[in-house]
XYZ file of C-alpha atoms in Angstrom:
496
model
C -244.373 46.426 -1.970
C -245.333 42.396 -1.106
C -248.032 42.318 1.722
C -246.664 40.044 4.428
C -249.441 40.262 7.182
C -251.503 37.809 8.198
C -253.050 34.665 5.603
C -253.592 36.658 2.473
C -256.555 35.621 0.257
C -257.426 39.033 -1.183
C -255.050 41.180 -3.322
C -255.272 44.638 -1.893
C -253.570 47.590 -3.916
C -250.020 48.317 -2.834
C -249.864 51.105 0.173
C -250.856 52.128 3.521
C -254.350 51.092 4.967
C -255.734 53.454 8.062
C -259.205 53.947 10.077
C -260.512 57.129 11.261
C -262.426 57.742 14.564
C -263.707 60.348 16.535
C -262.340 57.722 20.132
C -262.995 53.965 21.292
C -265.322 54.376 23.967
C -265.654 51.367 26.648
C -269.486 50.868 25.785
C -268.682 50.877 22.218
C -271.712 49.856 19.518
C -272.246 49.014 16.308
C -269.865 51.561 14.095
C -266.705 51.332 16.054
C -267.148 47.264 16.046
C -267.835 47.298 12.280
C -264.315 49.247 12.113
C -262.277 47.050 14.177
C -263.651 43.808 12.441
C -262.601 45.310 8.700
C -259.671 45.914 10.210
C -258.683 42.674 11.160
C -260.232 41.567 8.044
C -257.538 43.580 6.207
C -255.026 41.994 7.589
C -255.946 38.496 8.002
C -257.941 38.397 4.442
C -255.917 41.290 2.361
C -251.987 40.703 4.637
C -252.138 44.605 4.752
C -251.648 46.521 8.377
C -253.904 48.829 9.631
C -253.901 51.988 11.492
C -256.779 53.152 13.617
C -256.236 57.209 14.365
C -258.611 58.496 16.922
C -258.586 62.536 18.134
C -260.931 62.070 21.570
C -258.130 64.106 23.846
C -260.228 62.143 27.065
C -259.154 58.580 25.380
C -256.808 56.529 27.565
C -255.050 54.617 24.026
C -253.432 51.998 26.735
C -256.175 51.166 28.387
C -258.455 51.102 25.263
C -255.128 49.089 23.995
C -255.241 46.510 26.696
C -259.242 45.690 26.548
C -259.687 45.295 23.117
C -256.662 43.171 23.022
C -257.924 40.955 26.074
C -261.228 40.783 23.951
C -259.678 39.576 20.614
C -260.601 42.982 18.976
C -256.973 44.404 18.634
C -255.093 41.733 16.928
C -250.974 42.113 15.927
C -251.131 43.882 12.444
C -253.998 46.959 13.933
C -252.536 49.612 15.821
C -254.113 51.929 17.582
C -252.943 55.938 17.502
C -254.339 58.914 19.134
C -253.068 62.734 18.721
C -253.444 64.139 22.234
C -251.495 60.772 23.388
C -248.604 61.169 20.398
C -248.665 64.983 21.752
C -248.008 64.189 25.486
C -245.022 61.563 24.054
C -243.538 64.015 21.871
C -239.723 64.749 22.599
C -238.174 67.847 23.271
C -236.697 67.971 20.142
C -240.036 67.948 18.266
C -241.748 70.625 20.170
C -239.628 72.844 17.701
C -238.870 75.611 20.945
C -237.094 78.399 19.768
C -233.059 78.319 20.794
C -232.887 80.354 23.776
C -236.394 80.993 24.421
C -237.109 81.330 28.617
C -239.023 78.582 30.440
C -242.529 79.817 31.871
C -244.184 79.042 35.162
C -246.588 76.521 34.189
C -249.644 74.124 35.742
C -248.203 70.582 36.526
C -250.531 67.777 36.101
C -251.198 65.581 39.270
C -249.602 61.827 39.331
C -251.514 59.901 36.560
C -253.518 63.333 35.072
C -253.188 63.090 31.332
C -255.703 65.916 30.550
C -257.476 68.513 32.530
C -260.343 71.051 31.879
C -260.500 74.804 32.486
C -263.079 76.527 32.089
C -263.191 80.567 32.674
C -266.761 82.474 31.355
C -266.374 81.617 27.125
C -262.988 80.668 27.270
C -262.266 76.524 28.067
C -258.750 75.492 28.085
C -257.581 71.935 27.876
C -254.103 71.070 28.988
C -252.767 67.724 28.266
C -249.490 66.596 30.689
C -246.830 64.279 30.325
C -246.057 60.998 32.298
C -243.871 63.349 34.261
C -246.088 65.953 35.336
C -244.901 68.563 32.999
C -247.134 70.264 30.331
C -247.136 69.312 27.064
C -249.863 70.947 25.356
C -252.365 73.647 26.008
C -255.635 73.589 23.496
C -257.407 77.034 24.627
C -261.041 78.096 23.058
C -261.859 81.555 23.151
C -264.695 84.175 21.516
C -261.759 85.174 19.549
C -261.083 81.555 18.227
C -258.878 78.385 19.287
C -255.330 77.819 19.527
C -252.794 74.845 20.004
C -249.243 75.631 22.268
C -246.696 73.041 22.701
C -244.359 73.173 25.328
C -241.365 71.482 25.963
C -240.367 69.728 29.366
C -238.788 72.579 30.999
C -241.652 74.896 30.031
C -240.263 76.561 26.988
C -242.841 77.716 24.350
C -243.116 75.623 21.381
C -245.193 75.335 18.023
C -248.097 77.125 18.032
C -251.514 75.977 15.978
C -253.592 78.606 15.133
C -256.517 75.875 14.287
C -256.967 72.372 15.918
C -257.496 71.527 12.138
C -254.208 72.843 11.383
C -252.990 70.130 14.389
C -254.527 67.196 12.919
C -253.558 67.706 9.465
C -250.234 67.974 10.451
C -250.398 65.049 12.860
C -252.158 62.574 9.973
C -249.546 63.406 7.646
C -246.923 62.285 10.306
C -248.528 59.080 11.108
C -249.663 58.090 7.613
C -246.133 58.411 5.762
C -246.631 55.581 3.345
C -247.987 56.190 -0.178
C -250.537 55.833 -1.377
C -252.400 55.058 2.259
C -255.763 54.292 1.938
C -257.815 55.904 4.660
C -261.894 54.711 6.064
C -263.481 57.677 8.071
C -266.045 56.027 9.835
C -266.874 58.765 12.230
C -269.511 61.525 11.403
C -268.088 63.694 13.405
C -265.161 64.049 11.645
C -266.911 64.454 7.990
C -265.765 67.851 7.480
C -262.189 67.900 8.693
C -261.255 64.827 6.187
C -263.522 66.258 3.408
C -260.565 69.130 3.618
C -257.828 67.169 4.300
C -256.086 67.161 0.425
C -252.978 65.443 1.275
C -250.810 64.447 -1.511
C -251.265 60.431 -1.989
C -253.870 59.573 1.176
C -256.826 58.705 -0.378
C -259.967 59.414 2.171
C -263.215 57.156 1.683
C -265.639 58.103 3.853
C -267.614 54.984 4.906
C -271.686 55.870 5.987
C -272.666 53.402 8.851
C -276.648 54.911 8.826
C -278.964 55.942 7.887
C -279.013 59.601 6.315
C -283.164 60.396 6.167
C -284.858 61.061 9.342
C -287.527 58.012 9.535
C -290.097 60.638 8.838
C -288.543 61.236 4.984
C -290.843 60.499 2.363
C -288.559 60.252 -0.464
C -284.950 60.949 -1.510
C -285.418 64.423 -0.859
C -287.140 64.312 3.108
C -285.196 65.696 5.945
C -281.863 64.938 6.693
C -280.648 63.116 9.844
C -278.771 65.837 11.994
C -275.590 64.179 11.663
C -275.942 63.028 8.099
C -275.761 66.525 6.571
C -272.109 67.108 6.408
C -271.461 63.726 5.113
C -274.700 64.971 2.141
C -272.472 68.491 1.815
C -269.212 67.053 1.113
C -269.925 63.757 -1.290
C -267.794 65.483 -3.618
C -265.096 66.496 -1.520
C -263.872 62.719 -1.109
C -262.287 60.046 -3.387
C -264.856 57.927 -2.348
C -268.177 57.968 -0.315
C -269.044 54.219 0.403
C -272.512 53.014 1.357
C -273.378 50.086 3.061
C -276.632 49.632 0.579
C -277.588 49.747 -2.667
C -280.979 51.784 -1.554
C -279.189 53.763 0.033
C -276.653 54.741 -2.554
C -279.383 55.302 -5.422
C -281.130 57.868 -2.210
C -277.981 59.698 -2.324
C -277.289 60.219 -5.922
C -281.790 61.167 -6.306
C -280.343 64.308 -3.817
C -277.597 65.119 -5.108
C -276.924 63.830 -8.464
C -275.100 60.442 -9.849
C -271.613 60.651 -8.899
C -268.567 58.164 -10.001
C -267.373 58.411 -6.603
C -269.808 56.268 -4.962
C -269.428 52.560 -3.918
C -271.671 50.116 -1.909
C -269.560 47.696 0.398
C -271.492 45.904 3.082
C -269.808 45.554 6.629
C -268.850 41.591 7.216
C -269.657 39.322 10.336
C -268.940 36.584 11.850
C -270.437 33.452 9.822
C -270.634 29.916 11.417
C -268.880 26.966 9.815
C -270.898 23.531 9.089
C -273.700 22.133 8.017
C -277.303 24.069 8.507
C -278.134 23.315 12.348
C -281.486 21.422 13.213
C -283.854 23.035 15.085
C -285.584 21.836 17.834
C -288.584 23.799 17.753
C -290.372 25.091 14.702
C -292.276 27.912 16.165
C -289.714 29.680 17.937
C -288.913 33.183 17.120
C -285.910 35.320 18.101
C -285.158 39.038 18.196
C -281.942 40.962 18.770
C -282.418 44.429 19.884
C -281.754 47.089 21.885
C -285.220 48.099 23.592
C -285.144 51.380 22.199
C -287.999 53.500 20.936
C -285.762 52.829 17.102
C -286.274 49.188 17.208
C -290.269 48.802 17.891
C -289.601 45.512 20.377
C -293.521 46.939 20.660
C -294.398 46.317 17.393
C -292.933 42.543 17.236
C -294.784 41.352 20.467
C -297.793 42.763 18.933
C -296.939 40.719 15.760
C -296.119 37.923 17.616
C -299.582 37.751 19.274
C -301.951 38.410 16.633
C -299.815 35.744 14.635
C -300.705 33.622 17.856
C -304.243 33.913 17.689
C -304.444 33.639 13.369
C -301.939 30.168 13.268
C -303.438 28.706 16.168
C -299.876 27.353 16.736
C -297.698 27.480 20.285
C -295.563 30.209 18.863
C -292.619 31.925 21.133
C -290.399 34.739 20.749
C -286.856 35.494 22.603
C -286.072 39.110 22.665
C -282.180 39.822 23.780
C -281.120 43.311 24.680
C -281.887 45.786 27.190
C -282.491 49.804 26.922
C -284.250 52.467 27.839
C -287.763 51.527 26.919
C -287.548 48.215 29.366
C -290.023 49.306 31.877
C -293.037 50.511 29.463
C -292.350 46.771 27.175
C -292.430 44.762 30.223
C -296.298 44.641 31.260
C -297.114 44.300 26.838
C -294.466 40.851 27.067
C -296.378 39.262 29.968
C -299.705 39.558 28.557
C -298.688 37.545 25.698
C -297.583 34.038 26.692
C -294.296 32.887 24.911
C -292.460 36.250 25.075
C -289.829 36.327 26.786
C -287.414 39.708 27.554
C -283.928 37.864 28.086
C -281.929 41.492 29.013
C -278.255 41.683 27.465
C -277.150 38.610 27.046
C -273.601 38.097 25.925
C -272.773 36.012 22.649
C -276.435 36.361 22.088
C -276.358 35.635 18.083
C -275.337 32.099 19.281
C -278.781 31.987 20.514
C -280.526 32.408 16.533
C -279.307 28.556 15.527
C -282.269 27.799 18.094
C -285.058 29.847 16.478
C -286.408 29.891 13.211
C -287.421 33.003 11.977
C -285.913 36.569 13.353
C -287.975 39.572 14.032
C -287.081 43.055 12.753
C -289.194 46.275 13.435
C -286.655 49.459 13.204
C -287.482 52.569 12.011
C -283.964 53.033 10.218
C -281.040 51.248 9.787
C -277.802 51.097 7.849
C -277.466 47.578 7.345
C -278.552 45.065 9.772
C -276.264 42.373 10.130
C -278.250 40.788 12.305
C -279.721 39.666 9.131
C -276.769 37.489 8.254
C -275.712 36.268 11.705
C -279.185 34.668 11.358
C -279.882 33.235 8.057
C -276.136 31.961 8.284
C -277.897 29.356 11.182
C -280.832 29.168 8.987
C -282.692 31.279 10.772
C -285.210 32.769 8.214
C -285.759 36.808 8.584
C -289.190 38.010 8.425
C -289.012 42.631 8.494
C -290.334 45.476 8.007
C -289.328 47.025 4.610
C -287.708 49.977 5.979
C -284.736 52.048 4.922
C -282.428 50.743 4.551
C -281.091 47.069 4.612
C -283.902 44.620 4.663
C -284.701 44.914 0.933
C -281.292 44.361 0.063
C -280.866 41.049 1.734
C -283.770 39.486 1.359
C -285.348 38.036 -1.269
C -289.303 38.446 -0.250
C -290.574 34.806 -0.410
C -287.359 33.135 -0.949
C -284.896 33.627 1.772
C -287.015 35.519 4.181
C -290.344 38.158 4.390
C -290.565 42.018 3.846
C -293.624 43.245 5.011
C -294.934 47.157 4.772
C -293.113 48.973 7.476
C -294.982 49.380 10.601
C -298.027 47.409 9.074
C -298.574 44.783 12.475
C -301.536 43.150 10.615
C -299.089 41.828 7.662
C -296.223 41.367 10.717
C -298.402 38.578 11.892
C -300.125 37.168 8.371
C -295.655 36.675 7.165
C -294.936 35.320 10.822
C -298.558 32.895 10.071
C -297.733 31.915 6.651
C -293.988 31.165 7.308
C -294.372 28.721 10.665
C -297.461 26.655 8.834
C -294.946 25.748 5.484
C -294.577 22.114 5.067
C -291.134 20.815 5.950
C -289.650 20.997 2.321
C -290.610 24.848 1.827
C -289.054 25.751 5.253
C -285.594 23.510 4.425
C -285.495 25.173 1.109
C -285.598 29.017 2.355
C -283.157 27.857 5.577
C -281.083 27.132 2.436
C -281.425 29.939 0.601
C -280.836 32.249 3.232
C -277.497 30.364 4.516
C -276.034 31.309 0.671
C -277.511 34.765 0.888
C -275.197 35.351 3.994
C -272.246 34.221 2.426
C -272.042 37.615 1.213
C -271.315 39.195 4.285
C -268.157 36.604 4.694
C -264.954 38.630 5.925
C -263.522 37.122 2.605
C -266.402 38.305 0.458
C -266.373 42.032 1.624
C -262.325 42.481 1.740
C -262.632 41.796 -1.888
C -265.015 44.068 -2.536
C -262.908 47.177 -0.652
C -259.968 45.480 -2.893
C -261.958 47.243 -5.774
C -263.239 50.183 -4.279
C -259.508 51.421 -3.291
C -258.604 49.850 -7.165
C -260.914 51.983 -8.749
C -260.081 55.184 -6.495
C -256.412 55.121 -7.641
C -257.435 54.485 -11.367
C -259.856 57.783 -11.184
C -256.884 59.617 -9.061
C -253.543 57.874 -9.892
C -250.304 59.319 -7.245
C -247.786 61.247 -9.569
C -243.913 60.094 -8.132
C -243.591 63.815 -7.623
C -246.300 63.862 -5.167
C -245.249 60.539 -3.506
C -242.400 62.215 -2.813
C -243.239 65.515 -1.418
C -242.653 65.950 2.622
C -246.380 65.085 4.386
C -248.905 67.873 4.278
C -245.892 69.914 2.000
C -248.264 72.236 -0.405
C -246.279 72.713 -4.173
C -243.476 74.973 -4.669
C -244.306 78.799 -4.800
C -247.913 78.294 -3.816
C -249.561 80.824 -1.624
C -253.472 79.320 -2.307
C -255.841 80.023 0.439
C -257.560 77.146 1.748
C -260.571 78.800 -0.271
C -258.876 78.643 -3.339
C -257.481 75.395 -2.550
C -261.356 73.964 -2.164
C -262.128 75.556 -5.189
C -259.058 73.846 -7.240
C -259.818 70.427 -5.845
C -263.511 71.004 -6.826
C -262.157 71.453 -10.750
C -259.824 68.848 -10.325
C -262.881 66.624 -9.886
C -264.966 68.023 -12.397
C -262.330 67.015 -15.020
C -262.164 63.528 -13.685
């Protein structure tokens, strides 16, 4: 069908386009902001909708609704969907009640009471009411296992779920009708339920936001991340596992063997237009990060001071965020004239056009895209060589530094050598690194997920018969076990 959403400058492939998220909390970071901006890059760059499912039963969808559209984050073309929410709308009608079945006494919800928790020894009940009071759902959890009731209005018994995974299959088949649909999981805490999800022409791509070695891995084959394991367990159960780096990617196939299924696609940000700023001062540095014990603020001011003391220059260094590790970095940042602990500071990535070099001292990350905000002003990035990112942006020498992680010493020799280049070499890697960040346009990356999703449904084509079938619908005269279903989707692949 013709896309008609939004400015399209990308040719996505014909179908549906969805997100997948565990909710959309208030204090929301990096992940869930990387999934609303491709979002909105779909439709503005690729004229495709979006949907954004999320299964938190605690999320209030209008309220989240209302915020991110006050913010700019929810724009006409992304919708936002959540199954407890769809299950407290749901008409009588749907509830499928049996005729004649008796109404039961049952708990009313208090005016405005949208969920509530029971808890009784082992067993924890949620109960989810309507508008009205009246009960829609009941989600119990016991020794014995879990179970889903509806109920209609009046209190008569409805569908029954013997597995909340039974629930959401059902309810992502209802809500994702079109096919083919196209659908991100960005959450890892719903890895495993979309690595079993098989639904006859929705494609799932499971997109990795970090990353999946614990800091202390010494090669492809360390320890995993807690979190990351599922996502390691199931490559093969998706159509597509997408990185956000090619280290990262080539880590991945060392465990667990080179797989067609694997894509890198960066996440995009916001790049300003015009020519490359001025800056007003040469030896100011600039660092955004939250003051965690992951970022190594630590490690930069200590960087910053030896690289003090070996340039003999007046350098300074602007650190914006706040966390937990505030109180022990406050005493180092005084002792070292120049540093300077801002706190949050909102819109702070306006602040890099007025340094020129950033700081980076993680442990770990996915992909920093602080490293784009700032070379798009020109502002050159000098980090440590960790996994993963840093190596994949920058060109050492060119259009920034990489330095041996946690090494302070070499921190302050690339922090030295870069702020005592003559005026030439520092124009010519402030231009470098503005076209290096042209590659995280919103333009740039749509296209790339333009040939992901091409290549998924050239490895996996959708048969009209299966377009067809009713959502979630298994063939004709089947009676496979979800075990024997695994194992036929695991051939399936194989013979791709």
């Amino acid at each position: 069908m013709p896309h008609s959403h939004g400015p399209t400058t990308t040719r996505l492939p014909d179908g549906g386009y969805a997100a997948a998220t565990w909710s959309i909390p208030a204090d929301f970071g990096g992940m869930t902001s990387a999934l609303l901006r491709r979002s909105r890059a779909f439709v503005d760059q690729g004229g495709v909708p979006v949907r954004v499912l999320t299964f938190d039963p605690a999320l209030d969808v209008d309220a989240a609704r209302a915020a991110l559209e006050e913010r700019g984050q929810l724009v006409p073309g992304v919708t936002l969907h959540n199954l407890w929410a769809d299950v407290r709308a749901m008409p009588d009608e749907k509830v499928g009640a049996r005729a004649g079945a008796a109404p039961r006494d049952l708990p009313r919800g208090a005016p405005g009471e949208r969920v509530r928790l029971e808890q009784d020894g082992e067993s924890t009940r949620h109960l989810h009411f309507r508008p009205d009071g009246s009960l829609a759902a009941a989600d119990e959890s016991t020794p014995a296992g879990r179970e889903v009731r509806f109920y209609t209005s009046d209190g008569r018994p409805g569908r029954r779920w013997s597995t909340v995974w039974a629930l959401y299959r059902h309810w992502v088949g209802t809500v994702l009708t079109e096919r083919p649909t196209y659908l991100v999981v960005d959450s890892k805490a719903l890895t495993k339920f979309f690595a079993s999800l098989q639904i006859k022409g929705i494609y799932t791509l499971h997109l990795v936001h970090g990353a999946h070695l614990t800091a202390a891995a010494e090669d492809a084959h360390g320890p995993l991340a807690g979190t990351r394991a599922p996502m390691i367990e199931h490559v093969g159960d998706y159509d597509a596992v997408v990185l956000l780096t090619e280290g990262q990617r080539r880590d991945v196939h060392d465990r667990v063997g080179v797989r067609d299924n694997t894509y890198v696609v960066p996440n995009s940000t916001d790049l300003p237009d015009g020519a490359l700023p001025a800056h007003a001062d040469r030896y100011r540095g600039v660092m955004l990060a939250s003051l965690s014990r992951r970022k190594r603020v630590g490690h930069a001011i200590a960087g910053l001071r030896r690289a003090k003391v070996r340039s003999g220059l007046p350098l300074t260094l602007d650190v914006y965020g706040d966390g937990p590790e505030r109180a022990r970095l406050e005493p180092r940042a005084a002792k070292v004239p120049g540093v300077t602990l801002h706190g949050y500071v909102p819109g702070a990535a306006d602040r890099l056009a007025d340094a020129s070099f950033l700081l980076l001292t993680s442990r770990a990350e996915g992909l920093p895209l602080v490293f784009a905000e700032a070379m798009a002003r020109g502002c050159v990035p000098i980090a440590f060589d960790i996994r993963y990112g840093p190596a994949d942006i920058i060109t050492d020498g060119v259009d920034g530094f990489l330095v041996p992680d946690g090494d302070v010493d070499a921190l302050a020799a690339a922090i030295a050598r870069f702020v005592s280049l003559d005026d030439d070499a520092v124009r010519r890697m402030r231009e470098a690194a503005v076209a290096t960040a042209q590659r995280y346009s919103d333009a740039a990356v749509v296209g790339r997920w333009a040939e992901v999703f091409a290549d998924v449904a050239r490895r996996r084509p959708v048969s009209p018969r299966a377009a067809g079938r009713p959502v979630g619908a298994e063939p004709r005269g089947s009676s496979l076990s979800r075990a024997a279903r695994r194992v036929a989707g695991m051939l399936r692949r194989a013979g791709r």
